[in-house]
mmCIF file with all atom_site columns, N, CA and C in Angstrom:
data_model
loop_
_atom_site.group_PDB
_atom_site.id
_atom_site.type_symbol
_atom_site.label_atom_id
_atom_site.label_alt_id
_atom_site.label_comp_id
_atom_site.label_asym_id
_atom_site.label_entity_id
_atom_site.label_seq_id
_atom_site.pdbx_PDB_ins_code
_atom_site.Cartn_x
_atom_site.Cartn_y
_atom_site.Cartn_z
_atom_site.occupancy
_atom_site.B_iso_or_equiv
_atom_site.pdbx_formal_charge
_atom_site.auth_seq_id
_atom_site.auth_comp_id
_atom_site.auth_asym_id
_atom_site.auth_atom_id
_atom_site.pdbx_PDB_model_num
ATOM 1   N N  . GLN A 1 1  ? 43.981 55.041 -19.683 1.00 0.00 ? 151 GLN A N  1
ATOM 2   C CA . GLN A 1 1  ? 45.398 55.268 -19.911 1.00 0.00 ? 151 GLN A CA 1
ATOM 3   C C  . GLN A 1 1  ? 46.230 54.678 -18.784 1.00 0.00 ? 151 GLN A C  1
ATOM 4   N N  . TRP A 1 2  ? 45.948 55.005 -17.517 1.00 0.00 ? 152 TRP A N  1
ATOM 5   C CA . TRP A 1 2  ? 46.751 54.510 -16.400 1.00 0.00 ? 152 TRP A CA 1
ATOM 6   C C  . TRP A 1 2  ? 46.640 53.004 -16.259 1.00 0.00 ? 152 TRP A C  1
ATOM 7   N N  . GLU A 1 3  ? 45.455 52.475 -16.461 1.00 0.00 ? 153 GLU A N  1
ATOM 8   C CA . GLU A 1 3  ? 45.276 51.030 -16.370 1.00 0.00 ? 153 GLU A CA 1
ATOM 9   C C  . GLU A 1 3  ? 46.152 50.310 -17.401 1.00 0.00 ? 153 GLU A C  1
ATOM 10  N N  . ASN A 1 4  ? 46.162 50.805 -18.615 1.00 0.00 ? 154 ASN A N  1
ATOM 11  C CA . ASN A 1 4  ? 46.982 50.202 -19.662 1.00 0.00 ? 154 ASN A CA 1
ATOM 12  C C  . ASN A 1 4  ? 48.472 50.306 -19.343 1.00 0.00 ? 154 ASN A C  1
ATOM 13  N N  . GLU A 1 5  ? 48.894 51.433 -18.792 1.00 0.00 ? 155 GLU A N  1
ATOM 14  C CA . GLU A 1 5  ? 50.309 51.601 -18.415 1.00 0.00 ? 155 GLU A CA 1
ATOM 15  C C  . GLU A 1 5  ? 50.718 50.594 -17.338 1.00 0.00 ? 155 GLU A C  1
ATOM 16  N N  . ILE A 1 6  ? 49.860 50.404 -16.352 1.00 0.00 ? 156 ILE A N  1
ATOM 17  C CA . ILE A 1 6  ? 50.158 49.455 -15.280 1.00 0.00 ? 156 ILE A CA 1
ATOM 18  C C  . ILE A 1 6  ? 50.250 48.047 -15.844 1.00 0.00 ? 156 ILE A C  1
ATOM 19  N N  . LYS A 1 7  ? 49.291 47.674 -16.667 1.00 0.00 ? 157 LYS A N  1
ATOM 20  C CA . LYS A 1 7  ? 49.291 46.337 -17.258 1.00 0.00 ? 157 LYS A CA 1
ATOM 21  C C  . LYS A 1 7  ? 50.502 46.118 -18.159 1.00 0.00 ? 157 LYS A C  1
ATOM 22  N N  . ARG A 1 8  ? 50.892 47.154 -18.858 1.00 0.00 ? 158 ARG A N  1
ATOM 23  C CA . ARG A 1 8  ? 52.009 47.048 -19.782 1.00 0.00 ? 158 ARG A CA 1
ATOM 24  C C  . ARG A 1 8  ? 53.344 46.898 -19.054 1.00 0.00 ? 158 ARG A C  1
ATOM 25  N N  . ARG A 1 9  ? 53.465 47.512 -17.888 1.00 0.00 ? 159 ARG A N  1
ATOM 26  C CA . ARG A 1 9  ? 54.753 47.565 -17.194 1.00 0.00 ? 159 ARG A CA 1
ATOM 27  C C  . ARG A 1 9  ? 54.881 46.608 -16.006 1.00 0.00 ? 159 ARG A C  1
ATOM 28  N N  . THR A 1 10 ? 53.888 45.775 -15.785 1.00 0.00 ? 160 THR A N  1
ATOM 29  C CA . THR A 1 10 ? 53.973 44.789 -14.711 1.00 0.00 ? 160 THR A CA 1
ATOM 30  C C  . THR A 1 10 ? 53.718 43.396 -15.281 1.00 0.00 ? 160 THR A C  1
ATOM 31  N N  . LYS A 1 11 ? 54.121 42.387 -14.530 1.00 0.00 ? 161 LYS A N  1
ATOM 32  C CA . LYS A 1 11 ? 53.852 41.015 -14.942 1.00 0.00 ? 161 LYS A CA 1
ATOM 33  C C  . LYS A 1 11 ? 52.355 40.764 -14.893 1.00 0.00 ? 161 LYS A C  1
ATOM 34  N N  . ARG A 1 12 ? 51.881 39.971 -15.812 1.00 0.00 ? 162 ARG A N  1
ATOM 35  C CA . ARG A 1 12 ? 50.455 39.673 -15.920 1.00 0.00 ? 162 ARG A CA 1
ATOM 36  C C  . ARG A 1 12 ? 49.910 39.120 -14.596 1.00 0.00 ? 162 ARG A C  1
ATOM 37  N N  . SER A 1 13 ? 48.773 39.627 -14.186 1.00 0.00 ? 163 SER A N  1
ATOM 38  C CA . SER A 1 13 ? 48.061 39.194 -12.963 1.00 0.00 ? 163 SER A CA 1
ATOM 39  C C  . SER A 1 13 ? 48.847 39.442 -11.679 1.00 0.00 ? 163 SER A C  1
ATOM 40  N N  . THR A 1 14 ? 49.809 40.362 -11.714 1.00 0.00 ? 164 THR A N  1
ATOM 41  C CA . THR A 1 14 ? 50.560 40.699 -10.511 1.00 0.00 ? 164 THR A CA 1
ATOM 42  C C  . THR A 1 14 ? 49.765 41.649 -9.622  1.00 0.00 ? 164 THR A C  1
ATOM 43  N N  . LEU A 1 15 ? 49.125 42.640 -10.226 1.00 0.00 ? 165 LEU A N  1
ATOM 44  C CA . LEU A 1 15 ? 48.359 43.638 -9.480  1.00 0.00 ? 165 LEU A CA 1
ATOM 45  C C  . LEU A 1 15 ? 46.887 43.589 -9.887  1.00 0.00 ? 165 LEU A C  1
ATOM 46  N N  . THR A 1 16 ? 46.026 43.784 -8.903  1.00 0.00 ? 166 THR A N  1
ATOM 47  C CA . THR A 1 16 ? 44.606 43.925 -9.210  1.00 0.00 ? 166 THR A CA 1
ATOM 48  C C  . THR A 1 16 ? 44.296 45.411 -9.301  1.00 0.00 ? 166 THR A C  1
ATOM 49  N N  . ILE A 1 17 ? 43.486 45.786 -10.281 1.00 0.00 ? 167 ILE A N  1
ATOM 50  C CA . ILE A 1 17 ? 43.218 47.195 -10.573 1.00 0.00 ? 167 ILE A CA 1
ATOM 51  C C  . ILE A 1 17 ? 41.720 47.451 -10.565 1.00 0.00 ? 167 ILE A C  1
ATOM 52  N N  . ALA A 1 18 ? 41.318 48.527 -9.887  1.00 0.00 ? 168 ALA A N  1
ATOM 53  C CA . ALA A 1 18 ? 39.920 48.959 -9.887  1.00 0.00 ? 168 ALA A CA 1
ATOM 54  C C  . ALA A 1 18 ? 39.837 50.346 -10.481 1.00 0.00 ? 168 ALA A C  1
ATOM 55  N N  . LEU A 1 19 ? 38.875 50.552 -11.359 1.00 0.00 ? 169 LEU A N  1
ATOM 56  C CA . LEU A 1 19 ? 38.579 51.883 -11.886 1.00 0.00 ? 169 LEU A CA 1
ATOM 57  C C  . LEU A 1 19 ? 37.419 52.425 -11.064 1.00 0.00 ? 169 LEU A C  1
ATOM 58  N N  . PHE A 1 20 ? 37.688 53.471 -10.296 1.00 0.00 ? 170 PHE A N  1
ATOM 59  C CA . PHE A 1 20 ? 36.702 54.012 -9.361  1.00 0.00 ? 170 PHE A CA 1
ATOM 60  C C  . PHE A 1 20 ? 36.290 55.406 -9.814  1.00 0.00 ? 170 PHE A C  1
ATOM 61  N N  . HIS A 1 21 ? 35.346 55.443 -10.741 1.00 0.00 ? 171 HIS A N  1
ATOM 62  C CA . HIS A 1 21 ? 34.809 56.712 -11.218 1.00 0.00 ? 171 HIS A CA 1
ATOM 63  C C  . HIS A 1 21 ? 33.485 56.430 -11.911 1.00 0.00 ? 171 HIS A C  1
ATOM 64  N N  . GLY A 1 22 ? 32.788 57.467 -12.255 1.00 0.00 ? 172 GLY A N  1
ATOM 65  C CA . GLY A 1 22 ? 31.498 57.302 -12.926 1.00 0.00 ? 172 GLY A CA 1
ATOM 66  C C  . GLY A 1 22 ? 30.361 57.081 -11.949 1.00 0.00 ? 172 GLY A C  1
ATOM 67  N N  . GLN A 1 23 ? 29.175 56.955 -12.494 1.00 0.00 ? 173 GLN A N  1
ATOM 68  C CA . GLN A 1 23 ? 27.981 56.846 -11.659 1.00 0.00 ? 173 GLN A CA 1
ATOM 69  C C  . GLN A 1 23 ? 27.864 55.515 -10.934 1.00 0.00 ? 173 GLN A C  1
ATOM 70  N N  . ASP A 1 24 ? 28.518 54.475 -11.425 1.00 0.00 ? 174 ASP A N  1
ATOM 71  C CA . ASP A 1 24 ? 28.412 53.160 -10.793 1.00 0.00 ? 174 ASP A CA 1
ATOM 72  C C  . ASP A 1 24 ? 29.534 52.876 -9.804  1.00 0.00 ? 174 ASP A C  1
ATOM 73  N N  . ARG A 1 25 ? 30.350 53.862 -9.481  1.00 0.00 ? 175 ARG A N  1
ATOM 74  C CA . ARG A 1 25 ? 31.493 53.621 -8.602  1.00 0.00 ? 175 ARG A CA 1
ATOM 75  C C  . ARG A 1 25 ? 31.078 53.161 -7.210  1.00 0.00 ? 175 ARG A C  1
ATOM 76  N N  . HIS A 1 26 ? 29.908 53.548 -6.757  1.00 0.00 ? 176 HIS A N  1
ATOM 77  C CA . HIS A 1 26 ? 29.449 53.152 -5.425  1.00 0.00 ? 176 HIS A CA 1
ATOM 78  C C  . HIS A 1 26 ? 29.360 51.633 -5.273  1.00 0.00 ? 176 HIS A C  1
ATOM 79  N N  . LYS A 1 27 ? 29.253 50.904 -6.380  1.00 0.00 ? 177 LYS A N  1
ATOM 80  C CA . LYS A 1 27 ? 29.185 49.441 -6.321  1.00 0.00 ? 177 LYS A CA 1
ATOM 81  C C  . LYS A 1 27 ? 30.489 48.835 -5.812  1.00 0.00 ? 177 LYS A C  1
ATOM 82  N N  . LEU A 1 28 ? 31.594 49.585 -5.920  1.00 0.00 ? 178 LEU A N  1
ATOM 83  C CA . LEU A 1 28 ? 32.899 49.098 -5.470  1.00 0.00 ? 178 LEU A CA 1
ATOM 84  C C  . LEU A 1 28 ? 33.246 49.515 -4.041  1.00 0.00 ? 178 LEU A C  1
ATOM 85  N N  . ASN A 1 29 ? 32.427 50.340 -3.420  1.00 0.00 ? 179 ASN A N  1
ATOM 86  C CA . ASN A 1 29 ? 32.762 50.885 -2.102  1.00 0.00 ? 179 ASN A CA 1
ATOM 87  C C  . ASN A 1 29 ? 33.170 49.829 -1.090  1.00 0.00 ? 179 ASN A C  1
ATOM 88  N N  . THR A 1 30 ? 32.498 48.711 -1.060  1.00 0.00 ? 180 THR A N  1
ATOM 89  C CA . THR A 1 30 ? 32.783 47.701 -0.046  1.00 0.00 ? 180 THR A CA 1
ATOM 90  C C  . THR A 1 30 ? 33.908 46.752 -0.433  1.00 0.00 ? 180 THR A C  1
ATOM 91  N N  . THR A 1 31 ? 34.408 46.839 -1.663  1.00 0.00 ? 181 THR A N  1
ATOM 92  C CA . THR A 1 31 ? 35.461 45.922 -2.103  1.00 0.00 ? 181 THR A CA 1
ATOM 93  C C  . THR A 1 31 ? 36.760 46.626 -2.498  1.00 0.00 ? 181 THR A C  1
ATOM 94  N N  . LEU A 1 32 ? 36.828 47.929 -2.373  1.00 0.00 ? 182 LEU A N  1
ATOM 95  C CA . LEU A 1 32 ? 38.035 48.660 -2.785  1.00 0.00 ? 182 LEU A CA 1
ATOM 96  C C  . LEU A 1 32 ? 39.284 48.177 -2.060  1.00 0.00 ? 182 LEU A C  1
ATOM 97  N N  . HIS A 1 33 ? 39.150 47.784 -0.826  1.00 0.00 ? 183 HIS A N  1
ATOM 98  C CA . HIS A 1 33 ? 40.307 47.335 -0.040  1.00 0.00 ? 183 HIS A CA 1
ATOM 99  C C  . HIS A 1 33 ? 40.955 46.076 -0.611  1.00 0.00 ? 183 HIS A C  1
ATOM 100 N N  . LYS A 1 34 ? 40.288 45.384 -1.487  1.00 0.00 ? 184 LYS A N  1
ATOM 101 C CA . LYS A 1 34 ? 40.820 44.151 -2.072  1.00 0.00 ? 184 LYS A CA 1
ATOM 102 C C  . LYS A 1 34 ? 41.749 44.402 -3.258  1.00 0.00 ? 184 LYS A C  1
ATOM 103 N N  . TYR A 1 35 ? 41.771 45.626 -3.760  1.00 0.00 ? 185 TYR A N  1
ATOM 104 C CA . TYR A 1 35 ? 42.564 45.949 -4.946  1.00 0.00 ? 185 TYR A CA 1
ATOM 105 C C  . TYR A 1 35 ? 43.926 46.512 -4.554  1.00 0.00 ? 185 TYR A C  1
ATOM 106 N N  . ASP A 1 36 ? 44.917 46.210 -5.378  1.00 0.00 ? 186 ASP A N  1
ATOM 107 C CA . ASP A 1 36 ? 46.251 46.762 -5.166  1.00 0.00 ? 186 ASP A CA 1
ATOM 108 C C  . ASP A 1 36 ? 46.332 48.209 -5.632  1.00 0.00 ? 186 ASP A C  1
ATOM 109 N N  . VAL A 1 37 ? 45.625 48.523 -6.709  1.00 0.00 ? 187 VAL A N  1
ATOM 110 C CA . VAL A 1 37 ? 45.650 49.863 -7.296  1.00 0.00 ? 187 VAL A CA 1
ATOM 111 C C  . VAL A 1 37 ? 44.214 50.301 -7.564  1.00 0.00 ? 187 VAL A C  1
ATOM 112 N N  . VAL A 1 38 ? 43.889 51.521 -7.140  1.00 0.00 ? 188 VAL A N  1
ATOM 113 C CA . VAL A 1 38 ? 42.581 52.108 -7.435  1.00 0.00 ? 188 VAL A CA 1
ATOM 114 C C  . VAL A 1 38 ? 42.829 53.377 -8.235  1.00 0.00 ? 188 VAL A C  1
ATOM 115 N N  . ILE A 1 39 ? 42.253 53.420 -9.424  1.00 0.00 ? 189 ILE A N  1
ATOM 116 C CA . ILE A 1 39 ? 42.413 54.574 -10.308 1.00 0.00 ? 189 ILE A CA 1
ATOM 117 C C  . ILE A 1 39 ? 41.138 55.403 -10.229 1.00 0.00 ? 189 ILE A C  1
ATOM 118 N N  . THR A 1 40 ? 41.306 56.694 -9.926  1.00 0.00 ? 190 THR A N  1
ATOM 119 C CA . THR A 1 40 ? 40.151 57.567 -9.766  1.00 0.00 ? 190 THR A CA 1
ATOM 120 C C  . THR A 1 40 ? 40.549 58.992 -10.121 1.00 0.00 ? 190 THR A C  1
ATOM 121 N N  . THR A 1 41 ? 39.729 59.959 -9.739  1.00 0.00 ? 191 THR A N  1
ATOM 122 C CA . THR A 1 41 ? 40.003 61.369 -10.005 1.00 0.00 ? 191 THR A CA 1
ATOM 123 C C  . THR A 1 41 ? 40.104 62.134 -8.686  1.00 0.00 ? 191 THR A C  1
ATOM 124 N N  . TYR A 1 42 ? 40.686 63.306 -8.736  1.00 0.00 ? 192 TYR A N  1
ATOM 125 C CA . TYR A 1 42 ? 40.756 64.153 -7.541  1.00 0.00 ? 192 TYR A CA 1
ATOM 126 C C  . TYR A 1 42 ? 39.358 64.498 -7.033  1.00 0.00 ? 192 TYR A C  1
ATOM 127 N N  . GLN A 1 43 ? 38.437 64.728 -7.959  1.00 0.00 ? 193 GLN A N  1
ATOM 128 C CA . GLN A 1 43 ? 37.073 65.094 -7.571  1.00 0.00 ? 193 GLN A CA 1
ATOM 129 C C  . GLN A 1 43 ? 36.406 63.964 -6.792  1.00 0.00 ? 193 GLN A C  1
ATOM 130 N N  . VAL A 1 44 ? 36.588 62.735 -7.239  1.00 0.00 ? 194 VAL A N  1
ATOM 131 C CA . VAL A 1 44 ? 35.993 61.591 -6.542  1.00 0.00 ? 194 VAL A CA 1
ATOM 132 C C  . VAL A 1 44 ? 36.615 61.431 -5.161  1.00 0.00 ? 194 VAL A C  1
ATOM 133 N N  . ILE A 1 45 ? 37.914 61.576 -5.057  1.00 0.00 ? 195 ILE A N  1
ATOM 134 C CA . ILE A 1 45 ? 38.588 61.474 -3.764  1.00 0.00 ? 195 ILE A CA 1
ATOM 135 C C  . ILE A 1 45 ? 38.039 62.534 -2.808  1.00 0.00 ? 195 ILE A C  1
ATOM 136 N N  . PHE A 1 46 ? 37.981 63.771 -3.262  1.00 0.00 ? 196 PHE A N  1
ATOM 137 C CA . PHE A 1 46 ? 37.491 64.844 -2.406  1.00 0.00 ? 196 PHE A CA 1
ATOM 138 C C  . PHE A 1 46 ? 36.058 64.577 -1.961  1.00 0.00 ? 196 PHE A C  1
ATOM 139 N N  . PHE A 1 47 ? 35.197 64.228 -2.909  1.00 0.00 ? 197 PHE A N  1
ATOM 140 C CA . PHE A 1 47 ? 33.782 64.001 -2.601  1.00 0.00 ? 197 PHE A CA 1
ATOM 141 C C  . PHE A 1 47 ? 33.622 62.873 -1.586  1.00 0.00 ? 197 PHE A C  1
ATOM 142 N N  . ASN A 1 48 ? 34.287 61.747 -1.815  1.00 0.00 ? 198 ASN A N  1
ATOM 143 C CA . ASN A 1 48 ? 34.149 60.602 -0.912  1.00 0.00 ? 198 ASN A CA 1
ATOM 144 C C  . ASN A 1 48 ? 34.776 60.861 0.445   1.00 0.00 ? 198 ASN A C  1
ATOM 145 N N  . CYS A 1 49 ? 35.941 61.479 0.478   1.00 0.00 ? 199 CYS A N  1
ATOM 146 C CA . CYS A 1 49 ? 36.593 61.763 1.765   1.00 0.00 ? 199 CYS A CA 1
ATOM 147 C C  . CYS A 1 49 ? 35.794 62.760 2.576   1.00 0.00 ? 199 CYS A C  1
ATOM 148 N N  . PHE A 1 50 ? 35.312 63.794 1.934   1.00 0.00 ? 200 PHE A N  1
ATOM 149 C CA . PHE A 1 50 ? 34.546 64.814 2.637   1.00 0.00 ? 200 PHE A CA 1
ATOM 150 C C  . PHE A 1 50 ? 33.288 64.206 3.239   1.00 0.00 ? 200 PHE A C  1
ATOM 151 N N  . ASN A 1 51 ? 32.584 63.387 2.457   1.00 0.00 ? 201 ASN A N  1
ATOM 152 C CA . ASN A 1 51 ? 31.368 62.750 2.972   1.00 0.00 ? 201 ASN A CA 1
ATOM 153 C C  . ASN A 1 51 ? 31.687 61.781 4.097   1.00 0.00 ? 201 ASN A C  1
ATOM 154 N N  . ASN A 1 52 ? 32.755 60.989 3.978   1.00 0.00 ? 202 ASN A N  1
ATOM 155 C CA . ASN A 1 52 ? 33.138 60.060 5.052   1.00 0.00 ? 202 ASN A CA 1
ATOM 156 C C  . ASN A 1 52 ? 33.537 60.817 6.305   1.00 0.00 ? 202 ASN A C  1
ATOM 157 N N  . TRP A 1 53 ? 34.242 61.914 6.137   1.00 0.00 ? 203 TRP A N  1
ATOM 158 C CA . TRP A 1 53 ? 34.663 62.703 7.288   1.00 0.00 ? 203 TRP A CA 1
ATOM 159 C C  . TRP A 1 53 ? 33.461 63.250 8.039   1.00 0.00 ? 203 TRP A C  1
ATOM 160 N N  . LEU A 1 54 ? 32.459 63.714 7.307   1.00 0.00 ? 204 LEU A N  1
ATOM 161 C CA . LEU A 1 54 ? 31.259 64.234 7.958   1.00 0.00 ? 204 LEU A CA 1
ATOM 162 C C  . LEU A 1 54 ? 30.536 63.150 8.749   1.00 0.00 ? 204 LEU A C  1
ATOM 163 N N  . VAL A 1 55 ? 30.527 61.930 8.230   1.00 0.00 ? 205 VAL A N  1
ATOM 164 C CA . VAL A 1 55 ? 29.807 60.842 8.879   1.00 0.00 ? 205 VAL A CA 1
ATOM 165 C C  . VAL A 1 55 ? 30.635 60.208 9.996   1.00 0.00 ? 205 VAL A C  1
ATOM 166 N N  . ASN A 1 56 ? 31.945 60.033 9.763   1.00 0.00 ? 206 ASN A N  1
ATOM 167 C CA . ASN A 1 56 ? 32.795 59.304 10.695  1.00 0.00 ? 206 ASN A CA 1
ATOM 168 C C  . ASN A 1 56 ? 33.971 60.156 11.175  1.00 0.00 ? 206 ASN A C  1
ATOM 169 N N  . ALA A 1 57 ? 33.723 61.317 11.623  1.00 0.00 ? 207 ALA A N  1
ATOM 170 C CA . ALA A 1 57 ? 34.802 62.248 11.972  1.00 0.00 ? 207 ALA A CA 1
ATOM 171 C C  . ALA A 1 57 ? 35.768 61.679 13.001  1.00 0.00 ? 207 ALA A C  1
ATOM 172 N N  . ASN A 1 58 ? 35.303 60.870 13.925  1.00 0.00 ? 208 ASN A N  1
ATOM 173 C CA . ASN A 1 58 ? 36.169 60.340 14.979  1.00 0.00 ? 208 ASN A CA 1
ATOM 174 C C  . ASN A 1 58 ? 36.970 59.117 14.541  1.00 0.00 ? 208 ASN A C  1
ATOM 175 N N  . ASN A 1 59 ? 36.523 58.410 13.542  1.00 0.00 ? 209 ASN A N  1
ATOM 176 C CA . ASN A 1 59 ? 37.170 57.160 13.132  1.00 0.00 ? 209 ASN A CA 1
ATOM 177 C C  . ASN A 1 59 ? 37.688 57.221 11.700  1.00 0.00 ? 209 ASN A C  1
ATOM 178 N N  . PHE A 1 60 ? 37.987 58.379 11.220  1.00 0.00 ? 210 PHE A N  1
ATOM 179 C CA . PHE A 1 60 ? 38.352 58.535 9.815   1.00 0.00 ? 210 PHE A CA 1
ATOM 180 C C  . PHE A 1 60 ? 39.853 58.424 9.615   1.00 0.00 ? 210 PHE A C  1
ATOM 181 N N  . PHE A 1 61 ? 40.248 57.518 8.746   1.00 0.00 ? 211 PHE A N  1
ATOM 182 C CA . PHE A 1 61 ? 41.654 57.389 8.363   1.00 0.00 ? 211 PHE A CA 1
ATOM 183 C C  . PHE A 1 61 ? 41.705 56.930 6.915   1.00 0.00 ? 211 PHE A C  1
ATOM 184 N N  . ILE A 1 62 ? 42.552 57.563 6.134   1.00 0.00 ? 212 ILE A N  1
ATOM 185 C CA . ILE A 1 62 ? 42.699 57.172 4.736   1.00 0.00 ? 212 ILE A CA 1
ATOM 186 C C  . ILE A 1 62 ? 44.118 57.453 4.301   1.00 0.00 ? 212 ILE A C  1
ATOM 187 N N  . SER A 1 63 ? 44.636 56.647 3.419   1.00 0.00 ? 213 SER A N  1
ATOM 188 C CA . SER A 1 63 ? 46.002 56.805 2.938   1.00 0.00 ? 213 SER A CA 1
ATOM 189 C C  . SER A 1 63 ? 45.985 56.896 1.422   1.00 0.00 ? 213 SER A C  1
ATOM 190 N N  . PHE A 1 64 ? 46.698 57.870 0.877   1.00 0.00 ? 214 PHE A N  1
ATOM 191 C CA . PHE A 1 64 ? 46.775 58.049 -0.560  1.00 0.00 ? 214 PHE A CA 1
ATOM 192 C C  . PHE A 1 64 ? 48.210 58.009 -1.023  1.00 0.00 ? 214 PHE A C  1
ATOM 193 N N  . HIS A 1 65 ? 48.407 57.474 -2.188  1.00 0.00 ? 215 HIS A N  1
ATOM 194 C CA . HIS A 1 65 ? 49.701 57.493 -2.857  1.00 0.00 ? 215 HIS A CA 1
ATOM 195 C C  . HIS A 1 65 ? 49.453 58.055 -4.241  1.00 0.00 ? 215 HIS A C  1
ATOM 196 N N  . PHE A 1 66 ? 49.865 59.286 -4.466  1.00 0.00 ? 216 PHE A N  1
ATOM 197 C CA . PHE A 1 66 ? 49.623 59.943 -5.741  1.00 0.00 ? 216 PHE A CA 1
ATOM 198 C C  . PHE A 1 66 ? 50.767 59.699 -6.694  1.00 0.00 ? 216 PHE A C  1
ATOM 199 N N  . LEU A 1 67 ? 50.438 59.507 -7.955  1.00 0.00 ? 217 LEU A N  1
ATOM 200 C CA . LEU A 1 67 ? 51.441 59.328 -8.994  1.00 0.00 ? 217 LEU A CA 1
ATOM 201 C C  . LEU A 1 67 ? 51.550 60.589 -9.820  1.00 0.00 ? 217 LEU A C  1
#
């Protein structure tokens, strides 16, 4: 739904979009920074942030923009 809304309301090929959910989402971990928009769920955000915080507590920084 969100991906279609973004595509419908922006000029073609203006924004790059990543869908970050499901069991294969880990394949995008190293390339997420290349996308303009990442669509995911609250559960995925919590799970990934919590795990990153545990591993990198001193160097952890993340920015979110919720719609």
